[in-house]
Structures are given as structure tokens and as C-alpha cells.
Amino acid sequence: MSKIIIPANYTPALNLYDTQRAIGTVKRLFADTLCATLNLYRVSAPLFVEASTGLNDDLNGVERKVTFDTKDSGIESLEDLVGKHISVGAAGSTTVDEATVHLSLLGKTLDDLKAEYMGTSESADAISNKQLDGVWVMAGTPNAAVTQIMTTTDAKILPIPAETVEALKVNYPWYASYTIPAGTYAGQDEDVPTSAVKLTLFINADVDEETVYQMTKTFWENWDYLTETHAALKKASLEAACTDLAGVPIHEGAARYYREVGVLE
């Protein structure tokens, strides 16, 4: 933002809130058009931004949906989010898309919430200051902003049960159930079920089989080193590498390695 030059006496046509919504609309239009053109279920583009914005943070193998509410908000389920003051993620982010998809199960949209479009860090500050009823977070666990929320407020994590995930998978087969273990965050004394999306490494189908085989083999045979440098990877496993891929084909080079180690038939 420091490189943007605003002309003198400039008056924006939209306020901040409407600008955020406009950005989100353009992003979703692009994603929907690309999906339709390429016959894809979903398009998710990475955002290369400063960590302090809260966008696209902690992408470490699986993104878990974490929805918070304060204990006196009366929110106990997804249905209770309707009419509440909820941050659904920064405008144009995949977090907004995830909130939209989950609400669709109820026949609801973001317009049924008092939605705010904030990044994770900004949302954490807002709920700590009692300016929000809840926050929708999409990140790996543990997450710094989530830790802040659970440490500085009386918030609780809203569970997303397995039956909800199964309902999501009817139209969005890349979803999976995930359990946030008890003790992951302050005040979280019990396991919390939620939904998750696996992050997947894609490669051009034209890359030769031997190259992809060696890449896959090298990746997994150096797993101990990788987990030392990125501790959150410890939650991923070779055994689950070929699950919840929503029908996306596995390159024959990778499949060859996975068959060798017994995780793919």
C-alpha cells in the first residue's frame, strides 16, 4: 500500500466495506468463469502477502475450518451464526468462499449474517475487543491468530460434525473431517471436530514418469528433515497422501512410488 499514490482531493466512490465486497465479487467472478471454462470444481489461488494481513497464513498441508464465538454469544452451531456479527475472512480470500459453502448447507448466504470482511489478524483483534460475535478462520493448526483469540477472550471453537462434512462432500468432494486435538489451544479441553481441505501438489501431466517418481520418493524419504524445519507437517502422513483427493488423478510417477510403499493399490 505504501507504493500507491492517491491524487490530491480524491474522493472514493465506495467506502471501505463496499470496496472489500467489490474485490470479493471480482475474485469470485474470475474463479467461477475459470471453473466453468476448464470444467473444474473449484479454483483457489495463493495470495503472496505480508503475514500480518492474516491472508493465506499457515498453509501447511491441511487447512482446517475454525469458527469461534464468545461463550455468551448464544452460538452453538452453524445455524446460530445467522444474524450474528461474524468476520468471514478478508474480501476475495478463500476463507470467504469456505464460509459461503458451509452456509449453503443451511440454504443461507453471507447476506444472512452481519458479515465483516477482515483478515485473520484483524479479526483476532476485533473479537478480543468484543466488536464481533464470531470469526471464521481457515488455517493450519496451531495458528497464531487463533492462539491469540483463545488466550485473550472467553471464546470457544464451534464444532463442525462429521455429518455436516459428509453433506458438504456431496457437491464438494475435496472436504474431509478433521479433529482439532484437545489442548491445541488455551481453554480447549476437548477434541473439536471440524472440516478440512487437503493442500495438494500439482504437476504437469506431461512430466515424465521417472522424474515424478524421483521427486515423490525424495520428498517422502526426507520427511524427518522437512518436519524439523516445518513442525506443522508432523500432522500430515504418507498413509493419508492418496486420500480425499476428490477424484483428481495421481501422476503415474507418483502412483508408482505410492504403490511401492503400500499406500496405493
Short mmCIF file of C-alpha atoms in Angstrom, two decimals:
data_model
loop_
_atom_site.label_atom_id
_atom_site.label_comp_id
_atom_site.label_asym_id
_atom_site.label_seq_id
_atom_site.Cartn_x
_atom_site.Cartn_y
_atom_site.Cartn_z
CA MET A 1 0.00 0.00 0.00
CA SER A 2 2.93 2.37 0.57
CA LYS A 3 3.54 2.45 -3.21
CA ILE A 4 0.02 3.63 -4.08
CA ILE A 5 -0.19 7.34 -4.87
CA ILE A 6 -3.59 8.87 -4.11
CA PRO A 7 -4.29 12.11 -6.07
CA ALA A 8 -4.97 15.24 -4.09
CA ASN A 9 -8.65 15.85 -3.28
CA TYR A 10 -9.55 12.33 -4.41
CA THR A 11 -12.89 11.10 -3.09
CA PRO A 12 -13.51 7.34 -3.46
CA ALA A 13 -16.85 6.29 -4.88
CA LEU A 14 -17.09 3.37 -2.43
CA ASN A 15 -16.48 3.14 1.30
CA LEU A 16 -14.08 0.53 2.71
CA TYR A 17 -16.80 -2.09 3.27
CA ASP A 18 -18.22 -1.78 -0.26
CA THR A 19 -14.71 -1.81 -1.72
CA GLN A 20 -13.97 -5.09 0.06
CA ARG A 21 -17.19 -6.60 -1.23
CA ALA A 22 -16.36 -5.43 -4.77
CA ILE A 23 -12.94 -7.06 -4.62
CA GLY A 24 -14.55 -10.29 -3.45
CA THR A 25 -17.12 -10.13 -6.26
CA VAL A 26 -14.42 -9.70 -8.93
CA LYS A 27 -12.40 -12.57 -7.47
CA ARG A 28 -15.41 -14.90 -7.34
CA LEU A 29 -16.45 -13.93 -10.90
CA PHE A 30 -12.96 -14.79 -12.12
CA ALA A 31 -12.92 -18.08 -10.21
CA ASP A 32 -16.42 -19.09 -11.37
CA THR A 33 -15.64 -18.23 -15.01
CA LEU A 34 -12.36 -20.16 -14.92
CA CYS A 35 -14.07 -23.14 -13.31
CA ALA A 36 -16.76 -23.17 -15.99
CA THR A 37 -14.24 -22.80 -18.82
CA LEU A 38 -11.92 -25.57 -17.57
CA ASN A 39 -14.70 -27.76 -16.15
CA LEU A 40 -13.26 -27.54 -12.65
CA TYR A 41 -14.99 -27.84 -9.29
CA ARG A 42 -13.05 -25.05 -7.64
CA VAL A 43 -10.20 -22.62 -8.20
CA SER A 44 -8.06 -21.49 -5.27
CA ALA A 45 -5.19 -19.08 -5.93
CA PRO A 46 -2.44 -18.44 -3.38
CA LEU A 47 -2.06 -14.92 -2.07
CA PHE A 48 1.51 -13.77 -1.57
CA VAL A 49 1.10 -11.10 1.06
CA GLU A 50 2.66 -9.99 4.31
CA ALA A 51 1.94 -12.40 7.15
CA SER A 52 0.46 -9.61 9.25
CA THR A 53 -2.57 -9.37 6.95
CA GLY A 54 -3.81 -12.79 8.04
CA LEU A 55 -4.40 -13.84 4.43
CA ASN A 56 -3.28 -17.29 3.33
CA ASP A 57 -1.36 -17.95 6.56
CA ASP A 58 -0.03 -21.26 7.86
CA LEU A 59 -0.61 -23.31 4.73
CA ASN A 60 0.97 -26.49 5.99
CA GLY A 61 -0.67 -29.50 4.40
CA VAL A 62 -4.29 -29.28 5.54
CA GLU A 63 -6.45 -26.21 6.02
CA ARG A 64 -8.91 -26.59 8.89
CA LYS A 65 -12.03 -24.56 9.29
CA VAL A 66 -12.13 -22.95 12.72
CA THR A 67 -15.14 -20.87 13.70
CA PHE A 68 -15.08 -19.04 17.00
CA ASP A 69 -17.71 -17.42 19.09
CA THR A 70 -17.67 -15.92 22.56
CA LYS A 71 -19.26 -18.06 25.22
CA ASP A 72 -22.05 -15.56 25.87
CA SER A 73 -23.00 -15.12 22.20
CA GLY A 74 -25.54 -17.94 22.16
CA ILE A 75 -23.83 -19.57 19.18
CA GLU A 76 -23.69 -23.36 19.44
CA SER A 77 -23.96 -24.47 15.79
CA LEU A 78 -23.67 -23.18 12.22
CA GLU A 79 -27.37 -22.34 12.30
CA ASP A 80 -26.77 -19.91 15.15
CA LEU A 81 -24.43 -17.79 13.03
CA VAL A 82 -27.41 -16.35 11.15
CA GLY A 83 -27.98 -12.74 12.11
CA LYS A 84 -24.73 -12.54 14.08
CA HIS A 85 -21.81 -10.17 13.62
CA ILE A 86 -19.25 -12.54 12.04
CA SER A 87 -15.92 -11.93 10.32
CA VAL A 88 -15.85 -14.27 7.30
CA GLY A 89 -12.32 -13.52 6.11
CA ALA A 90 -10.66 -10.86 4.00
CA ALA A 91 -12.53 -9.89 0.83
CA GLY A 92 -11.54 -12.11 -2.08
CA SER A 93 -9.96 -14.75 0.15
CA THR A 94 -10.72 -18.46 0.06
CA THR A 95 -11.91 -18.12 3.66
CA VAL A 96 -14.93 -16.18 2.35
CA ASP A 97 -15.54 -18.98 -0.15
CA GLU A 98 -15.41 -21.62 2.59
CA ALA A 99 -17.87 -19.71 4.76
CA THR A 100 -20.19 -19.37 1.75
CA VAL A 101 -20.06 -23.09 1.02
CA HIS A 102 -20.82 -24.07 4.61
CA LEU A 103 -23.72 -21.63 4.87
CA SER A 104 -25.18 -23.03 1.65
CA LEU A 105 -25.98 -26.24 3.54
CA LEU A 106 -28.47 -24.19 5.54
CA GLY A 107 -29.88 -22.51 2.46
CA LYS A 108 -28.25 -19.31 3.67
CA THR A 109 -25.77 -16.80 2.23
CA LEU A 110 -23.37 -14.26 3.68
CA ASP A 111 -26.19 -11.73 3.43
CA ASP A 112 -27.93 -13.64 6.23
CA LEU A 113 -25.05 -12.70 8.54
CA LYS A 114 -23.85 -9.33 9.70
CA ALA A 115 -20.69 -10.15 7.78
CA GLU A 116 -17.40 -8.32 8.14
CA TYR A 117 -14.55 -8.86 5.69
CA MET A 118 -11.37 -8.92 7.77
CA GLY A 119 -8.08 -10.80 7.64
CA THR A 120 -7.27 -13.28 10.40
CA SER A 121 -5.12 -10.96 12.48
CA GLU A 122 -7.58 -8.07 12.23
CA SER A 123 -10.41 -10.43 13.17
CA ALA A 124 -8.49 -11.64 16.21
CA ASP A 125 -8.09 -8.07 17.41
CA ALA A 126 -11.76 -7.28 16.77
CA ILE A 127 -13.15 -10.25 18.68
CA SER A 128 -10.70 -9.56 21.51
CA ASN A 129 -12.20 -6.05 21.66
CA LYS A 130 -15.75 -7.51 21.67
CA GLN A 131 -16.54 -5.99 18.28
CA LEU A 132 -17.58 -9.35 16.78
CA ASP A 133 -19.73 -12.31 17.78
CA GLY A 134 -17.55 -14.75 15.87
CA VAL A 135 -14.69 -15.28 13.45
CA TRP A 136 -14.36 -17.73 10.58
CA VAL A 137 -10.75 -18.91 10.26
CA MET A 138 -9.25 -21.18 7.63
CA ALA A 139 -5.72 -22.20 8.61
CA GLY A 140 -3.48 -24.98 9.79
CA THR A 141 -3.26 -25.78 13.48
CA PRO A 142 -1.96 -24.36 15.66
CA ASN A 143 -2.43 -20.87 14.27
CA ALA A 144 -1.07 -17.69 15.86
CA ALA A 145 -4.25 -15.65 15.46
CA VAL A 146 -6.36 -18.48 16.88
CA THR A 147 -3.97 -18.75 19.81
CA GLN A 148 -4.44 -15.01 20.43
CA ILE A 149 -8.22 -15.35 20.38
CA MET A 150 -8.30 -18.32 22.73
CA THR A 151 -5.79 -16.75 25.09
CA THR A 152 -7.25 -13.26 25.34
CA THR A 153 -11.00 -13.96 25.22
CA ASP A 154 -13.58 -16.40 26.53
CA ALA A 155 -14.11 -17.77 23.01
CA LYS A 156 -14.81 -21.37 22.17
CA ILE A 157 -14.33 -23.30 18.92
CA LEU A 158 -17.55 -24.14 17.13
CA PRO A 159 -17.65 -27.83 16.13
CA ILE A 160 -18.45 -28.91 12.58
CA PRO A 161 -19.63 -32.51 12.98
CA ALA A 162 -18.86 -35.38 10.62
CA GLU A 163 -22.41 -35.47 9.24
CA THR A 164 -22.03 -31.85 8.11
CA VAL A 165 -18.78 -32.72 6.35
CA GLU A 166 -20.45 -35.66 4.61
CA ALA A 167 -23.21 -33.33 3.40
CA LEU A 168 -20.56 -30.94 2.06
CA LYS A 169 -18.85 -33.76 0.17
CA VAL A 170 -21.94 -34.40 -1.95
CA ASN A 171 -21.15 -31.29 -4.02
CA TYR A 172 -17.63 -30.53 -2.78
CA PRO A 173 -15.85 -33.90 -2.59
CA TRP A 174 -12.47 -32.47 -1.56
CA TYR A 175 -13.65 -31.91 2.02
CA ALA A 176 -12.65 -34.22 4.85
CA SER A 177 -13.32 -34.47 8.56
CA TYR A 178 -10.59 -33.42 10.94
CA THR A 179 -10.28 -33.33 14.72
CA ILE A 180 -8.54 -30.47 16.50
CA PRO A 181 -6.97 -32.32 19.44
CA ALA A 182 -7.78 -31.22 22.97
CA GLY A 183 -5.17 -28.84 24.31
CA THR A 184 -4.27 -27.37 20.93
CA TYR A 185 -5.44 -24.00 22.24
CA ALA A 186 -5.88 -22.46 25.66
CA GLY A 187 -9.20 -23.43 27.23
CA GLN A 188 -9.84 -26.16 24.66
CA ASP A 189 -10.29 -29.12 26.97
CA GLU A 190 -11.94 -31.47 24.46
CA ASP A 191 -11.35 -32.63 20.90
CA VAL A 192 -13.27 -30.49 18.39
CA PRO A 193 -14.46 -31.94 15.06
CA THR A 194 -14.23 -29.69 12.03
CA SER A 195 -13.96 -29.75 8.25
CA ALA A 196 -10.69 -29.64 6.35
CA VAL A 197 -9.32 -29.24 2.85
CA LYS A 198 -6.12 -31.02 1.86
CA LEU A 199 -3.48 -28.93 0.11
CA THR A 200 -2.15 -30.80 -2.89
CA LEU A 201 0.99 -30.51 -5.02
CA PHE A 202 0.12 -30.43 -8.72
CA ILE A 203 2.42 -31.19 -11.64
CA ASN A 204 2.01 -31.04 -15.40
CA ALA A 205 0.81 -34.39 -16.73
CA ASP A 206 3.47 -34.23 -19.46
CA VAL A 207 6.37 -34.51 -16.98
CA ASP A 208 7.97 -37.93 -17.49
CA GLU A 209 7.21 -40.75 -15.06
CA GLU A 210 10.75 -41.25 -13.77
CA THR A 211 11.17 -37.58 -12.84
CA VAL A 212 7.93 -37.51 -10.87
CA TYR A 213 8.77 -40.83 -9.23
CA GLN A 214 12.13 -39.49 -8.03
CA MET A 215 10.54 -36.24 -6.83
CA THR A 216 7.93 -38.12 -4.82
CA LYS A 217 10.44 -40.59 -3.43
CA THR A 218 12.84 -37.80 -2.41
CA PHE A 219 10.06 -35.82 -0.78
CA TRP A 220 8.89 -38.64 1.47
CA GLU A 221 12.31 -40.09 2.21
CA ASN A 222 13.33 -36.71 3.62
CA TRP A 223 10.19 -36.35 5.71
CA ASP A 224 12.04 -36.20 9.04
CA TYR A 225 14.09 -33.25 7.82
CA LEU A 226 11.03 -31.48 6.46
CA THR A 227 9.15 -31.81 9.75
CA GLU A 228 12.13 -30.41 11.63
CA THR A 229 12.00 -27.26 9.53
CA HIS A 230 8.19 -27.01 9.50
CA ALA A 231 6.72 -28.63 12.60
CA ALA A 232 3.11 -28.38 11.39
CA LEU A 233 3.91 -31.00 8.72
CA LYS A 234 4.00 -33.57 11.51
CA LYS A 235 0.23 -33.68 11.26
CA ALA A 236 0.45 -34.99 7.68
CA SER A 237 1.38 -38.57 6.82
CA LEU A 238 2.39 -40.78 3.94
CA GLU A 239 -0.52 -43.09 4.73
CA ALA A 240 -3.03 -40.32 4.01
CA ALA A 241 -1.27 -38.95 0.91
CA CYS A 242 -3.70 -40.53 -1.56
CA THR A 243 -6.95 -39.87 0.32
CA ASP A 244 -9.58 -37.15 -0.07
CA LEU A 245 -8.34 -36.02 -3.49
CA ALA A 246 -11.84 -35.56 -4.92
CA GLY A 247 -11.07 -37.73 -7.94
CA VAL A 248 -8.03 -35.73 -9.05
CA PRO A 249 -5.75 -38.21 -10.91
CA ILE A 250 -2.39 -39.12 -9.42
CA HIS A 251 0.53 -38.84 -11.83
CA GLU A 252 1.81 -42.29 -12.77
CA GLY A 253 5.27 -41.47 -11.44
CA ALA A 254 3.86 -40.62 -8.02
CA ALA A 255 1.48 -43.57 -8.17
CA ARG A 256 4.42 -45.89 -8.79
CA TYR A 257 6.08 -44.74 -5.57
CA TYR A 258 2.86 -44.94 -3.55
CA ARG A 259 2.27 -48.49 -4.79
CA GLU A 260 5.83 -49.45 -3.79
CA VAL A 261 5.25 -48.29 -0.21
CA GLY A 262 1.80 -49.84 0.01
CA VAL A 263 -0.45 -46.79 0.30
CA LEU A 264 -1.99 -47.18 -3.16
CA GLU A 265 -3.28 -50.35 -4.76
#
